[in-house]
Short mmCIF file of C-alpha atoms in Angstrom, two decimals:
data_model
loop_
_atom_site.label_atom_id
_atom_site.label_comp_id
_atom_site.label_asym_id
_atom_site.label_seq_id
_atom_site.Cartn_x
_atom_site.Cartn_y
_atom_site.Cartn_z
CA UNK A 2 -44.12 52.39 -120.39
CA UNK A 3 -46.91 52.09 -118.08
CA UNK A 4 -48.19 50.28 -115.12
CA UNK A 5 -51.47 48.48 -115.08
CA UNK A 6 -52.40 49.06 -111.40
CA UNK A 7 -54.78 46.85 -109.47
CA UNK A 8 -56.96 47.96 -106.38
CA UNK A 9 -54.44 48.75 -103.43
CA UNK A 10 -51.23 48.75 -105.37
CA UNK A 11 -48.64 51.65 -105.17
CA UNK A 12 -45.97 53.05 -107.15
CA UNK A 13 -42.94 54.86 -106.62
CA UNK A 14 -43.59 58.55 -108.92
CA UNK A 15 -39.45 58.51 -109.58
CA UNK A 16 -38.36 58.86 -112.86
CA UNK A 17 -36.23 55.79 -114.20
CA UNK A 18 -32.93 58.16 -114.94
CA UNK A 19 -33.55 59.21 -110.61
CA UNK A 20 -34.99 62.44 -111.45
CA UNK A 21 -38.09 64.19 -109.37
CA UNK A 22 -41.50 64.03 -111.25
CA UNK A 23 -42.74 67.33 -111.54
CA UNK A 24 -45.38 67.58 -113.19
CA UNK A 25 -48.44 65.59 -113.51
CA UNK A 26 -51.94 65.04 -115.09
CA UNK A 27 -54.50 62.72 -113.30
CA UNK A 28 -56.47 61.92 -116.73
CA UNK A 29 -60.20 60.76 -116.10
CA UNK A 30 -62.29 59.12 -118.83
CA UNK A 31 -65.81 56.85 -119.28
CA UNK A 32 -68.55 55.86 -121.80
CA UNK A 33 -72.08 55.75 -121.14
CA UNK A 34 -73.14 51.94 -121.05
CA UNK A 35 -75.02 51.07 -124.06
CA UNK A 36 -78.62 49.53 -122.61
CA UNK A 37 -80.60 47.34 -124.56
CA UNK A 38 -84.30 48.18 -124.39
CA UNK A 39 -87.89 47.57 -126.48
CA UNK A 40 -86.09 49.35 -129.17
CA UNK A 41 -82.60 48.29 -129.40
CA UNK A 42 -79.56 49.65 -127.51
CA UNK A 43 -79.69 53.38 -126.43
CA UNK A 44 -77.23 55.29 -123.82
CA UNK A 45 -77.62 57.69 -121.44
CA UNK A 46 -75.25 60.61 -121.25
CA UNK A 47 -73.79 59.96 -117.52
CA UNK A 48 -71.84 63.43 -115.81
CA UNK A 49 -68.73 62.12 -113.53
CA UNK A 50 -67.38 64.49 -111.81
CA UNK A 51 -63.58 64.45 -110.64
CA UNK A 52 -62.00 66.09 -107.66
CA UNK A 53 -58.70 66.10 -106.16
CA UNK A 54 -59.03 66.88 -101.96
CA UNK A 55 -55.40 68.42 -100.86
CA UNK A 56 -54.55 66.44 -97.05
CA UNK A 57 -52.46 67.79 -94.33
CA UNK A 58 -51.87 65.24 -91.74
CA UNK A 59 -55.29 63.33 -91.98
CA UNK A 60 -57.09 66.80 -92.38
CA UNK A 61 -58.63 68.11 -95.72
CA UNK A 62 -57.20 72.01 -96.40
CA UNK A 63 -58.59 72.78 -99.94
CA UNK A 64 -60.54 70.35 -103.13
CA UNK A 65 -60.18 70.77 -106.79
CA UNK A 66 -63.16 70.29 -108.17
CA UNK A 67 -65.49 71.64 -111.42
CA UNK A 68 -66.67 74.71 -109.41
CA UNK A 69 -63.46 75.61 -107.66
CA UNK A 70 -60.90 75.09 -110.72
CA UNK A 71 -57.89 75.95 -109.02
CA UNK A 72 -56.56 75.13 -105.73
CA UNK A 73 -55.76 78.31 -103.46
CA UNK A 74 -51.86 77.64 -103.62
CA UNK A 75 -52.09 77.00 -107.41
CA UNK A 76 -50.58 73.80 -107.83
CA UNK A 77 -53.31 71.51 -108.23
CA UNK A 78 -55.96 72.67 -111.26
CA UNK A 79 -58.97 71.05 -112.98
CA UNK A 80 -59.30 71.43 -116.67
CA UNK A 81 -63.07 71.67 -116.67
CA UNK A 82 -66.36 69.90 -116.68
CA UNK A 83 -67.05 67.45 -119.15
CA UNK A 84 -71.03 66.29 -118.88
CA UNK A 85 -70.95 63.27 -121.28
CA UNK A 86 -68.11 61.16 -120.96
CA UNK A 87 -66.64 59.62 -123.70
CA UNK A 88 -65.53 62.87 -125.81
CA UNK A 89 -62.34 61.30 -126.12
CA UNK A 90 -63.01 57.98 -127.68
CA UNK A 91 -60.43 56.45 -124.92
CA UNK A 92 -59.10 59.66 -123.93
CA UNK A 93 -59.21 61.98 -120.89
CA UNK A 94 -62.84 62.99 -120.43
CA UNK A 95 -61.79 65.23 -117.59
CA UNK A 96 -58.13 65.64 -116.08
CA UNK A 97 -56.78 67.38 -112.91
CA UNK A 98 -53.12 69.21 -113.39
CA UNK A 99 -50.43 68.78 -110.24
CA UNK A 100 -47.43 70.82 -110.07
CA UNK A 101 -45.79 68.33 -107.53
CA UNK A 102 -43.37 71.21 -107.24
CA UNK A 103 -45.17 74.14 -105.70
CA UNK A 104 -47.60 71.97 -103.92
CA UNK A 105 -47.09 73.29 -100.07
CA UNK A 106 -44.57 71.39 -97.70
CA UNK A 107 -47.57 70.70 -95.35
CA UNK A 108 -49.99 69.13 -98.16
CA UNK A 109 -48.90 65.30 -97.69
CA UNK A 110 -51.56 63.49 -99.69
CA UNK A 111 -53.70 64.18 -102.66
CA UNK A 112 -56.98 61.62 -103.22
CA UNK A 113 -58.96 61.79 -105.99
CA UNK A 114 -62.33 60.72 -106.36
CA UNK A 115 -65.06 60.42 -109.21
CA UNK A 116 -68.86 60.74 -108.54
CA UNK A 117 -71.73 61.25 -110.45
CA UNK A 118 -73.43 64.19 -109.98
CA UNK A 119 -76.58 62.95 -111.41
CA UNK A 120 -76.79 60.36 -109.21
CA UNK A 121 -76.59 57.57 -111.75
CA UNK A 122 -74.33 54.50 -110.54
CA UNK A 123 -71.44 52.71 -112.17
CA UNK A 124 -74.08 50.27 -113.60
CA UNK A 125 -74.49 52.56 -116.23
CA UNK A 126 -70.74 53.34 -116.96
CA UNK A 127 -68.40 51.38 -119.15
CA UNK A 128 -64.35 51.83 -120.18
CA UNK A 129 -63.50 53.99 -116.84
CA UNK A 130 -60.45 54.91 -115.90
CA UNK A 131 -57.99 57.21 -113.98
CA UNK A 132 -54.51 57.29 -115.56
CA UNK A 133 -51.15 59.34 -114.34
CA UNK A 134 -49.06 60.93 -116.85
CA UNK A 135 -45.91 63.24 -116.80
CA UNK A 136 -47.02 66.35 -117.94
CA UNK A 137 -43.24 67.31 -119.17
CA UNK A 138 -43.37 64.57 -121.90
CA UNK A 139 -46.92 63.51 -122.05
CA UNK A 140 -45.52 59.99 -120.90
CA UNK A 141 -48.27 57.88 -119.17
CA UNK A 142 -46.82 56.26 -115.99
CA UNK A 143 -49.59 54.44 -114.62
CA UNK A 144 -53.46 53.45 -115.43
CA UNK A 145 -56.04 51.72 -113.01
CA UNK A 146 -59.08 50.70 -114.70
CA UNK A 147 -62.71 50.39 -113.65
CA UNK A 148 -63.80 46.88 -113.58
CA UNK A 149 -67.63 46.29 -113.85
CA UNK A 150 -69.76 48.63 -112.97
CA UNK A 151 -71.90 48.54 -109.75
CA UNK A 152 -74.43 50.00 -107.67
CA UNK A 153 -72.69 52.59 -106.11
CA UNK A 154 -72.53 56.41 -106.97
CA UNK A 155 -68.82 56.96 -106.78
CA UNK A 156 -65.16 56.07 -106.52
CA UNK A 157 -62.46 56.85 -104.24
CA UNK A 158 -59.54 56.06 -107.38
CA UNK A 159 -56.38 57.24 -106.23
CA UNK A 160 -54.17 59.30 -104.21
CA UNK A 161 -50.55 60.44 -104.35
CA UNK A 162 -48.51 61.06 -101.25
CA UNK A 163 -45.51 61.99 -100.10
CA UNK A 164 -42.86 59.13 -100.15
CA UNK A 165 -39.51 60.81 -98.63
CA UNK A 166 -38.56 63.29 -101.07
CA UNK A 167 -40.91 62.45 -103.17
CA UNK A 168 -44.14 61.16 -104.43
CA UNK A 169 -45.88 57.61 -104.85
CA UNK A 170 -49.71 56.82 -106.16
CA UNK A 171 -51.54 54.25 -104.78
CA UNK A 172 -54.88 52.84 -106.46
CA UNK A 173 -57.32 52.66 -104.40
CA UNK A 174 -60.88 51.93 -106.31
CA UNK A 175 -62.96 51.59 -103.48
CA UNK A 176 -66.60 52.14 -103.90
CA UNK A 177 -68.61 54.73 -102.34
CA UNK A 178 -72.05 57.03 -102.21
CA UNK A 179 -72.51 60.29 -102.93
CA UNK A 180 -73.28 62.93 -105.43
CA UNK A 181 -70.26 65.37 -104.61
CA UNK A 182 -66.33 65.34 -102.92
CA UNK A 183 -68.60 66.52 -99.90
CA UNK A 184 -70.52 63.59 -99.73
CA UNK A 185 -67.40 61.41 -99.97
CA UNK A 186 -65.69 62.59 -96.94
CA UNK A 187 -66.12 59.86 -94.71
CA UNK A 188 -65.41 56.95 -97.33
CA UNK A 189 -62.03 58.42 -98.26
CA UNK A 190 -60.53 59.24 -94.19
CA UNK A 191 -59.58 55.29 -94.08
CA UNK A 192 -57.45 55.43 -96.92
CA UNK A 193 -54.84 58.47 -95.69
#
C-alpha cells in the first residue's frame, strides 16, 4: 500500500514485518501539457532531467545524473535519459536505483531533484510525479505528486536520509531555477 505524500511530509523507509529496506527505485514520470492554440491542442515534447546528489554532513560528495550513470561507490544508478516524458502512460519516465545497502557509512542524505534541461517550466508539464518503490518486490511505498505547474524550471522532490539504522524520505517539492543539478545547488542546501 502506498502513501500519498504532501510537501514536507516524511516517512519512516521500515518495512511493516521490521525488516531493513534495501533496495529502492526513485521512479520519475510527466506528460507534456496539451496547449490549445489557432489550431487546436498540440504538445511540446518537454526533457526533465532527474538527479540524485549523494550528502555527507551538509556537503555534496558525488550526483547521479544522465551523464554520470553511476555513482563512484556504485550504489546509487540512473537508468537513462528519457527526452519526452510520458513513455510510460503513468509510468516511470526516468528512475534512479539505490542500494540502501552499500551506500557508504558517511553518505547521510540523498536529494533528488528534476529540471528541465531545455529550459521549459512546469507550466508546460502535466501528471508529474516522483514515487519510491522496493525494488525486491516492485512494491510502491510512497508517491508525491506535482500539483499545477508553474513558472519555475525545476524541483527539489525528495530526499532520503539516514533515520538511526535506517532510512526515511521526506517530500520536499519546493520550486527552483535552473537547467542542471549544478544550477540547483543553492536551492537544495536548506533542506539537509
Amino acid at each position: 500500500m502506498s502513501v500519498n505524500l504532501s510537501k514536507g511530509q516524511a516517512i519512516s523507509l521500515e518495512k511493516k514485518d521490521g525488516a531493513t529496506l534495501t533496495a529502492v527505485r526513485m521512479g520519475l514520470g510527466w506528460q507534456a501539457a496539451k496547449r490549445r492554440g489557432l489550431f487546436g491542442s498540440r504538445t511540446r515534447e518537454i526533457d526533465l532531467d532527474a538527479s540524485a546528489v549523494l550528502f555527507a554532513e551538509k556537503q555534496p560528495v558525488d550526483v547521479v545524473f544522465f551523464r554520470h550513470l553511476v555513482s563512484d561507490d556504485g550504489s546509487v544508478r540512473h537508468t537513462g535519459d528519457n527526452l519526452v516524458g510520458g513513455v510510460g502512460q503513468g509510468g516511470d519516465d526516468e528512475a534512479i536505483l539505490v542500494d540502501l545497502q552499500r551506500v557508504p557509512v558517511h553518505i547521510d542524505q540523498i536529494v533528488f531533484t528534476v529540471n528541465s534541461f531545455t529550459g521549459q517550466t512546469f507550466q508546460e508539464v502535466q501528471n508529474a510525479f516522483c514515487r519510491l518503490v522496493d525494488e525486491t518486490n516492485g512494491q510502491e511505498l510512497a508517491r508525491y505528486t506535482l500539483d499545477g505547474g508553474g513558472d519555475y524550471t525545476a524541483q527539489i522532490m525528495a530526499k532520503v536520509h539516514r533515520a538511526g539504522s535506517g532510512w526515511t524520505m521526506t517530500a520536499l517539492g519546493s520550486p527552483a531555477n535552473g537547467r542542471t543539478f549544478q544550477d540547483l545547488m543553492p536551492a537544495i542546501l536548506p533542506h539537509l
